[in-house]
Tab-separated table of C-alpha atoms in Angstrom:
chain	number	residue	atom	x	y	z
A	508	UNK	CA	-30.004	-16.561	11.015
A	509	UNK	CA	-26.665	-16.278	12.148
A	510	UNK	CA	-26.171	-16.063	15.832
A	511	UNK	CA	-24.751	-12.787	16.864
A	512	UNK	CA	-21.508	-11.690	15.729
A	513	UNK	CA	-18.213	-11.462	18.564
A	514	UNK	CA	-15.325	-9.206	17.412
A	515	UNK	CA	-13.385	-6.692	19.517
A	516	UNK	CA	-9.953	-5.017	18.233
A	517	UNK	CA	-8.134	-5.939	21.578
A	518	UNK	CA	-7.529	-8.983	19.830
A	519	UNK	CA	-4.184	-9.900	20.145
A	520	UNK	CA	-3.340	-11.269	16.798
A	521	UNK	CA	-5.104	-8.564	13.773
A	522	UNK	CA	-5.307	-11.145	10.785
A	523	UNK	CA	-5.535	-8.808	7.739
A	524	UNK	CA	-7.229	-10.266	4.389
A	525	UNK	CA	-5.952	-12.088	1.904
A	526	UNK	CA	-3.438	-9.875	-0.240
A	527	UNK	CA	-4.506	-7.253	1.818
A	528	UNK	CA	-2.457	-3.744	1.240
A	529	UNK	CA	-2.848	0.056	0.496
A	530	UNK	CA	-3.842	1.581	-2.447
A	531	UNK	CA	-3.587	5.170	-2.174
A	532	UNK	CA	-4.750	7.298	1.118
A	533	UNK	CA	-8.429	6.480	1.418
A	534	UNK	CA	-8.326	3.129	-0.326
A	535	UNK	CA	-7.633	-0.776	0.086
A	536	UNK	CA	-7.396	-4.022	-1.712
A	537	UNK	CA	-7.637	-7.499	-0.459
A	538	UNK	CA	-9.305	-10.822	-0.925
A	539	UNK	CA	-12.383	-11.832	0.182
A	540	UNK	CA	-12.785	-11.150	4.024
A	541	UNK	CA	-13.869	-13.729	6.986
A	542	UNK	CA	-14.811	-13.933	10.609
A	543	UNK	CA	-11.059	-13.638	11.334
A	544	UNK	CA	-10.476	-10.397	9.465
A	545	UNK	CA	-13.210	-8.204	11.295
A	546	UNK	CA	-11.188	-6.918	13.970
A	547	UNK	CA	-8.297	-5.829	11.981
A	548	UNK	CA	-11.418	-4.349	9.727
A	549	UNK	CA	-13.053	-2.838	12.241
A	550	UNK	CA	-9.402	-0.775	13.303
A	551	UNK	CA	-9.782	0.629	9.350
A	552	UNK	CA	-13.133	2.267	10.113
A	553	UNK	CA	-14.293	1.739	6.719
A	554	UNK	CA	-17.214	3.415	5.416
A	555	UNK	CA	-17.823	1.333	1.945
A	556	UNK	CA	-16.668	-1.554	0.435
A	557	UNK	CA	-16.449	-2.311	-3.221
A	558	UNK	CA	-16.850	-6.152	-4.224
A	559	UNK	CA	-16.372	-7.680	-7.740
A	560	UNK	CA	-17.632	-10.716	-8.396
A	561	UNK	CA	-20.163	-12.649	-10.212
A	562	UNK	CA	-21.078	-14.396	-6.640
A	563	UNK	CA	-23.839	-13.292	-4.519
A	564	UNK	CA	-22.578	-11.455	-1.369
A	565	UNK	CA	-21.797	-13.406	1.655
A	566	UNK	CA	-24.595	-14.065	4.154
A	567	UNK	CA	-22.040	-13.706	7.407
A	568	UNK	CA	-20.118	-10.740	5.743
A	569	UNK	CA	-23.723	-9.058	5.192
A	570	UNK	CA	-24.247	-9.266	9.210
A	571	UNK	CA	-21.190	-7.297	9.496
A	572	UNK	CA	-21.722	-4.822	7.245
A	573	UNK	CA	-24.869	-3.794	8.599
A	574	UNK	CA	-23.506	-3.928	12.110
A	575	UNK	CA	-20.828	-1.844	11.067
A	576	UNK	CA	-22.937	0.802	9.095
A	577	UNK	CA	-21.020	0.007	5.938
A	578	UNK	CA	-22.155	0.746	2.442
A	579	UNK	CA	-21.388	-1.904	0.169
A	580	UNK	CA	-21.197	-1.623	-4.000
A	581	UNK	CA	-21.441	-4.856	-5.267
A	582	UNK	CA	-20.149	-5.250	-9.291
A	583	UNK	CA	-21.371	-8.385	-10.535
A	584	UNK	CA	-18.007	-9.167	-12.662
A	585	UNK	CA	-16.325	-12.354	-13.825
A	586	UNK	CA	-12.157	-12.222	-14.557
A	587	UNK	CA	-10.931	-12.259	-17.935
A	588	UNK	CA	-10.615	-15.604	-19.657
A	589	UNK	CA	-8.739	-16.215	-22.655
A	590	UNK	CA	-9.825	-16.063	-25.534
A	591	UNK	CA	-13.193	-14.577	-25.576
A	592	UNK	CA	-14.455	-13.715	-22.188
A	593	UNK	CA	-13.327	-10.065	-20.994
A	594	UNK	CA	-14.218	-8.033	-18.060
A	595	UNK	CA	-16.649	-4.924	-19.731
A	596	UNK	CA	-14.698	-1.748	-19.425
A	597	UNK	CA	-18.217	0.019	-18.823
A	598	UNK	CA	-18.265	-1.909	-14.836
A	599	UNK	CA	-14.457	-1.146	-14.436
A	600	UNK	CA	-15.359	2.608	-15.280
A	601	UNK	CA	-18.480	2.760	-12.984
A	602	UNK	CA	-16.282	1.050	-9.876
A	603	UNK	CA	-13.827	3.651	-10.301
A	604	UNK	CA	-16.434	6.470	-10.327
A	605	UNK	CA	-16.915	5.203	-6.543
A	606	UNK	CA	-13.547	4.860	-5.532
A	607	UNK	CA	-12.242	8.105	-7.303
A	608	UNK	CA	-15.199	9.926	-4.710
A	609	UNK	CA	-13.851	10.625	-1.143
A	610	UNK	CA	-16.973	10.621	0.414
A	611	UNK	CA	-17.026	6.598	0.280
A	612	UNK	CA	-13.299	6.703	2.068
A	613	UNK	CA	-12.019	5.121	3.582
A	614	UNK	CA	-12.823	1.916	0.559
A	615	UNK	CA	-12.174	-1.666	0.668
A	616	UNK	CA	-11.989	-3.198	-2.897
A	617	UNK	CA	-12.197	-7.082	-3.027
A	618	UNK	CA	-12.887	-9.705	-5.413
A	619	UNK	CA	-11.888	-13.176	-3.985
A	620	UNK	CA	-8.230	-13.753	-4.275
A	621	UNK	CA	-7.521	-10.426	-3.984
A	622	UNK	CA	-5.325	-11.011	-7.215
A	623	UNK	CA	-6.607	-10.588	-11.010
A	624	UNK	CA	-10.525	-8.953	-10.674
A	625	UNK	CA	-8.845	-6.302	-7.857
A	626	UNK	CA	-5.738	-6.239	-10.126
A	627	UNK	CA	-7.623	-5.220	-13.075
A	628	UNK	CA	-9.021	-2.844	-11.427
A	629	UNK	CA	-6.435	-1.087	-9.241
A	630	UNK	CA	-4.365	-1.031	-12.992
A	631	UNK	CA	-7.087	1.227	-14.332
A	632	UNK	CA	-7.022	3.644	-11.550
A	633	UNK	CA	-3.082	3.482	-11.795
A	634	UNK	CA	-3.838	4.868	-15.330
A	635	UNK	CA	-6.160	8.007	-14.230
A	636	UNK	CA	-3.102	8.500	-11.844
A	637	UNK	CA	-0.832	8.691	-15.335
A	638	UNK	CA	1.473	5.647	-13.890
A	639	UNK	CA	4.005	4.179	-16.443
A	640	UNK	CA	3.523	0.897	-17.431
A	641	UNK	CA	6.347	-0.651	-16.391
A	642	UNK	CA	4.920	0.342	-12.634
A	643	UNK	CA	1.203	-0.693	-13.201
A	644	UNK	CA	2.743	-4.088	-14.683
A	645	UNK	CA	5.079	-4.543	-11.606
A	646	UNK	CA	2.702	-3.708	-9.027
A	647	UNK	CA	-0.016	-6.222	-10.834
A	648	UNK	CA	2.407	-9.374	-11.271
A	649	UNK	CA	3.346	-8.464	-7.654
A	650	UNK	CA	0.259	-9.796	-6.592
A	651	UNK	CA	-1.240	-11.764	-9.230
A	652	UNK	CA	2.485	-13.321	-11.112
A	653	UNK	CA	2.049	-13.161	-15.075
A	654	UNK	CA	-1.426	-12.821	-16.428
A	655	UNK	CA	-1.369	-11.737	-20.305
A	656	UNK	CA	-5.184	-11.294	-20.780
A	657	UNK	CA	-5.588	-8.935	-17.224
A	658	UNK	CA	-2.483	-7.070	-18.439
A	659	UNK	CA	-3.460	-6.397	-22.014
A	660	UNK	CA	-6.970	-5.187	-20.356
A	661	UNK	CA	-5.136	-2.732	-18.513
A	662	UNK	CA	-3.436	-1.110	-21.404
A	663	UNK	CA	-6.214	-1.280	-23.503
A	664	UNK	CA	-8.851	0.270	-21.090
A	665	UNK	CA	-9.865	3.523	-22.126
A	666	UNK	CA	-12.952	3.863	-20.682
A	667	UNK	CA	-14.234	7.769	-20.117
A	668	UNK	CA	-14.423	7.624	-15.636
A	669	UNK	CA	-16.978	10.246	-15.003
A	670	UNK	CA	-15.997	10.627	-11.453
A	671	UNK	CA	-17.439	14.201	-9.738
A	672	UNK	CA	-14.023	16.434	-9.742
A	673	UNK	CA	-15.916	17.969	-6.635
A	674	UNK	CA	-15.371	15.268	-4.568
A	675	UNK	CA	-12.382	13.599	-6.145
A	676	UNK	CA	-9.100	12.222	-3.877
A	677	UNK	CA	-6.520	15.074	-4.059
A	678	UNK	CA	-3.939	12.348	-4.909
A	679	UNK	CA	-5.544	12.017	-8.658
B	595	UNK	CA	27.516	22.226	-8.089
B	596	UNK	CA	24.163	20.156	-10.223
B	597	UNK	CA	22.335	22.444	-12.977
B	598	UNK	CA	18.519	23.342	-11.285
B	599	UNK	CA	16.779	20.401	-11.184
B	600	UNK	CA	13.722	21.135	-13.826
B	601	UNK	CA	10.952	18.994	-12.457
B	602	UNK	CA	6.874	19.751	-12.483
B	603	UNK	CA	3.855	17.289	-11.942
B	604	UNK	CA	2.178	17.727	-15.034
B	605	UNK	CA	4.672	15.304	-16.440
B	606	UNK	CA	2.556	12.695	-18.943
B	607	UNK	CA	4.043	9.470	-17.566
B	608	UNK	CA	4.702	9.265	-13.630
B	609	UNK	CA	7.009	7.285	-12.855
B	610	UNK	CA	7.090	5.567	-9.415
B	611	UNK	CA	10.271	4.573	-7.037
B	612	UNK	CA	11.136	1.106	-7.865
B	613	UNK	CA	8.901	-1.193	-5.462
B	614	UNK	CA	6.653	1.782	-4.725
B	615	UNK	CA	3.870	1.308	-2.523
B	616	UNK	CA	2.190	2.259	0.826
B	617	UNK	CA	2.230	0.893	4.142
B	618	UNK	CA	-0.107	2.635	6.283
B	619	UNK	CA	-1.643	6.154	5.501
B	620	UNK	CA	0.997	8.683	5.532
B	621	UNK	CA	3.810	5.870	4.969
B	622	UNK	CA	5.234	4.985	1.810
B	623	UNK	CA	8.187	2.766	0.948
B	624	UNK	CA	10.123	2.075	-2.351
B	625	UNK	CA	13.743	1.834	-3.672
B	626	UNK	CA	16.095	4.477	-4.223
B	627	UNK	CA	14.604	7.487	-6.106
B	628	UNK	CA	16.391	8.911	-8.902
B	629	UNK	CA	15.527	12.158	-10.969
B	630	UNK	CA	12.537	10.515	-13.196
B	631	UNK	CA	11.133	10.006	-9.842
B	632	UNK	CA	10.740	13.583	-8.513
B	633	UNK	CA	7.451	14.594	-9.969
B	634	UNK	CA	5.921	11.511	-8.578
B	635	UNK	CA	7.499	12.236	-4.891
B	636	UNK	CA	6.217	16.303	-5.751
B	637	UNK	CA	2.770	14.827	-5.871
B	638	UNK	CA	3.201	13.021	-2.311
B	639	UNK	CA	3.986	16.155	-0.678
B	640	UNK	CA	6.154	14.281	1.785
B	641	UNK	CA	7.465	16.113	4.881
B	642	UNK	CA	9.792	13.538	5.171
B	643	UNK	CA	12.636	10.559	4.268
B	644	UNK	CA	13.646	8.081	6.182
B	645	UNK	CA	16.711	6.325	4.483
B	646	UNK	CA	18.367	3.150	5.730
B	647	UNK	CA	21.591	2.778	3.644
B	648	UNK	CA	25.487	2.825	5.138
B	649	UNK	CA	26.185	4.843	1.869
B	650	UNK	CA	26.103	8.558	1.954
B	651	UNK	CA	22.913	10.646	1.149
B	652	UNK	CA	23.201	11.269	-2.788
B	653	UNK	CA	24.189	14.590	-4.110
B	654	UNK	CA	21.604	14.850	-6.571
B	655	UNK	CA	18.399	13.736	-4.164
B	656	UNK	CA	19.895	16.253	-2.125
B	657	UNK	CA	19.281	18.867	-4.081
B	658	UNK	CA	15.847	18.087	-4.226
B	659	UNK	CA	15.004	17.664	-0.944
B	660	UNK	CA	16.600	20.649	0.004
B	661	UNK	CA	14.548	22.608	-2.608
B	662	UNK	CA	11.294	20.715	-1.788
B	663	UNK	CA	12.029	21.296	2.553
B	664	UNK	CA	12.097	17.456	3.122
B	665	UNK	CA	13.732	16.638	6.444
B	666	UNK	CA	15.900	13.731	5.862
B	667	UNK	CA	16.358	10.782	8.507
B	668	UNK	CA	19.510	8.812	7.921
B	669	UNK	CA	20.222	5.281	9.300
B	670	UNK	CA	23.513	3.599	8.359
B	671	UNK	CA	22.214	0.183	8.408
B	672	UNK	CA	23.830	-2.703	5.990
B	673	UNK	CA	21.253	-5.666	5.380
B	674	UNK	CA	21.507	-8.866	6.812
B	675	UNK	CA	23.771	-11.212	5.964
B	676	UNK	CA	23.730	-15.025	7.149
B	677	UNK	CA	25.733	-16.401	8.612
B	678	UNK	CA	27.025	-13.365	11.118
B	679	UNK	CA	25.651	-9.718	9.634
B	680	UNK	CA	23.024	-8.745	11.594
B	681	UNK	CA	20.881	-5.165	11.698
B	682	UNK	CA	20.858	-3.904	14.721
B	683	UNK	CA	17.015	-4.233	16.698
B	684	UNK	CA	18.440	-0.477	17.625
B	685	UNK	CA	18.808	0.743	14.742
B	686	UNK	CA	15.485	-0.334	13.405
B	687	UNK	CA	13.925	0.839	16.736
B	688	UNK	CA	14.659	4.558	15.940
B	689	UNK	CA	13.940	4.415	12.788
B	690	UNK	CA	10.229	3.426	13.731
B	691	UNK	CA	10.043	6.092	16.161
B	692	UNK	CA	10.393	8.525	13.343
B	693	UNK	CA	7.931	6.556	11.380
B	694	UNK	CA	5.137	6.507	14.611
B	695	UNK	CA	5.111	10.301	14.454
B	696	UNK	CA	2.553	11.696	12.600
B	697	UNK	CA	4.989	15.324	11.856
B	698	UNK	CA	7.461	13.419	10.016
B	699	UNK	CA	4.228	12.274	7.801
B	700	UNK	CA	3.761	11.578	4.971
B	701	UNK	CA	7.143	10.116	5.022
B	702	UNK	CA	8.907	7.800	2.558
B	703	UNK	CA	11.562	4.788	3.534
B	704	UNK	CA	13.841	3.636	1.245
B	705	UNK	CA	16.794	1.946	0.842
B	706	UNK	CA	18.646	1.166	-2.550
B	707	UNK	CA	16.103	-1.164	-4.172
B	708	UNK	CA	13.047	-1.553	-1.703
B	709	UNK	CA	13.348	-4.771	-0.872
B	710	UNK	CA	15.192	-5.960	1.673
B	711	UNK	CA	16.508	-3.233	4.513
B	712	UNK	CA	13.032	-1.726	4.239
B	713	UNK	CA	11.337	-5.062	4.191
B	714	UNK	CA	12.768	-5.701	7.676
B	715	UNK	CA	11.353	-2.196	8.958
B	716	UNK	CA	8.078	-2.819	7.457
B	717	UNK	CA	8.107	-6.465	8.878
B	718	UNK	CA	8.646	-4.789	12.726
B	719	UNK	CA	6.512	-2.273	11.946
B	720	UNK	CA	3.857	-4.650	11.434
B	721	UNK	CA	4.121	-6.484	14.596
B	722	UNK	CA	3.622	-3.434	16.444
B	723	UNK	CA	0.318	-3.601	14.345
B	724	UNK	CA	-0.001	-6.933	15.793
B	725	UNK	CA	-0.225	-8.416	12.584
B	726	UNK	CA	-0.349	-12.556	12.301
B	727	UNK	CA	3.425	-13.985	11.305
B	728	UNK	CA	1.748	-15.209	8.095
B	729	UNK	CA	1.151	-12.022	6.821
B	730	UNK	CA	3.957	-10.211	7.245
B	731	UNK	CA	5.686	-13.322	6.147
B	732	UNK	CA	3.507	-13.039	3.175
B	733	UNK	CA	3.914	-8.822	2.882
B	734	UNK	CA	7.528	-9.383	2.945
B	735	UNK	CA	8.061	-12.168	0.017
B	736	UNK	CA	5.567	-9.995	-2.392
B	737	UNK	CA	8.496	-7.191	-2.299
B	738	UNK	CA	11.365	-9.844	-1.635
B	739	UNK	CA	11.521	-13.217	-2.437
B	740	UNK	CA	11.981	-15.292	0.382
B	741	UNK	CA	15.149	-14.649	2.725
B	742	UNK	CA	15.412	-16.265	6.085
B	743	UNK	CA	17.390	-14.122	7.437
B	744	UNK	CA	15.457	-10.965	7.136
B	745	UNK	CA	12.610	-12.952	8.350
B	746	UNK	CA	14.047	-14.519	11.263
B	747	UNK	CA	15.300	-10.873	12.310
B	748	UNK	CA	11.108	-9.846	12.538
B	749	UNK	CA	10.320	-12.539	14.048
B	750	UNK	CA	12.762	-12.386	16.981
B	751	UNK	CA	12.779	-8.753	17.250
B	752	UNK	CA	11.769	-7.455	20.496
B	753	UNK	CA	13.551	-3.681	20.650
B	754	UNK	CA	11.377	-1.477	22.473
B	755	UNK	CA	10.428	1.424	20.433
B	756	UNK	CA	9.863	4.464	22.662
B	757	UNK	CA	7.420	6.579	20.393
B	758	UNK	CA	5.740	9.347	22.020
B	759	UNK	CA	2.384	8.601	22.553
B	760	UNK	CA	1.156	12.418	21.872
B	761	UNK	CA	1.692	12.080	18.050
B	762	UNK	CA	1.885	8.052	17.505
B	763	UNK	CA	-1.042	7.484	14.393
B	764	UNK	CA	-4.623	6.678	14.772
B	765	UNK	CA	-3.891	3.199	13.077
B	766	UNK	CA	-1.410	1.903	15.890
């Protein structure tokens, strides 16, 4: 058992997450979060988080979840490896479902770097949003530098995203 | 006199601003936009532009902002330049008063390519966040490379910026 949990937003240095930045209105990426990140968490009055990786979730980041009443969608992925190991588009698709739904905004997406698994990801949803490549590429390498086999996912991912148009972000 | 600007956001391919992205909700930053950009900026409904160039306001984005009732914000600022160009802390104070009101919102800044002039803003912005050095050191570099000039001009700036309180965003 962890002992109890001290964060306050009067903190006078807000740490953001690794690679932390905005998506779109409603949604964020980052890295993995710590201890020092809850404050400036805390100020983004998140309601779910969205975490891809094959690891477990984290025992002290579980604490503040709960604390903080926020739902958490854990997809159990690993990042693409050449030559044989690829994310499944199928996991990519179901993510999206729950960050294309507003009712689960405001959304933190993290893997652990905060680079390839998030990039991946945030390159699919640039798709739904009918981005050129050239963007999607730009604003992936911004993050993550040159990564053929997370690039060539993106292109390639043609997944059907049955996301509910009821509740759907007005910016899709 | 330009021929009517055809535009409509059912456009296959959107095509972002070079070095799109967004800052805060209701802030967006990017390069110049040119024509192939307009359907994308359609779909952001801004109410506003905040533009930090010493060149004049371009015909044709005129045009379009006139037809779309965008209220334009023009700073004539000139990047910095080592060893004795220096933006003024003015300059970049007013600017972020128009920013830190939420009736200019959303609102886009951009200078010619994204980088650099708005980098700075961004950067000052950010302390008033009370974000930690590292990452808007960090925020900066992903759009511009390292330049010690721009960052030595957020760390030492200490302008007060006078936004009214009444409409400043939640996130401040």
């Amino acid at each position: 058992m962890l002992k109890s949990l001290e964060y306050t937003t009067e903190t006078k240095v807000m740490v953001p997450p690794l690679n932390f930045a905005m998506v779109a209105p409603g949604v964020y990426r980052s890295g993995h979060p710590n201890r020092q990140n809850y404050p400036f968490l805390i100020k983004l009055g998140l309601k779910s988080i969205i975490y891809l990786s094959s690891d477990d979730f984290h025992e002290e980041l579980e604490q503040f979840v709960n604390e903080q009443k926020i739902q958490v969608f854990h997809y159990r992925i690993d990042g693409n490896k050449e030559p044989f190991v690829e994310i499944e588009q199928k996991e990519i698709s179901s993510a999206l479902v729950k960050v294309l739904d507003v009712r689960n905004h405001p959304v933190l997406i993290h893997c652990n770097k905060g680079k390839h698994r998030i990039g991946c990801l945030i390159g699919c949803l640039r798709k739904l949003q009918k981005w050129s490549m050239t963007s999607i590429f730009d604003e992936y390498r911004r993050f993550a530098g040159s990564k053929l086999a997370d690039q060539e996912f993106i292109e390639i991912f043609s997944e059907h995203v049955p996301y509910d148009p009821e509740y759907k972000p007005d910016w899709l």
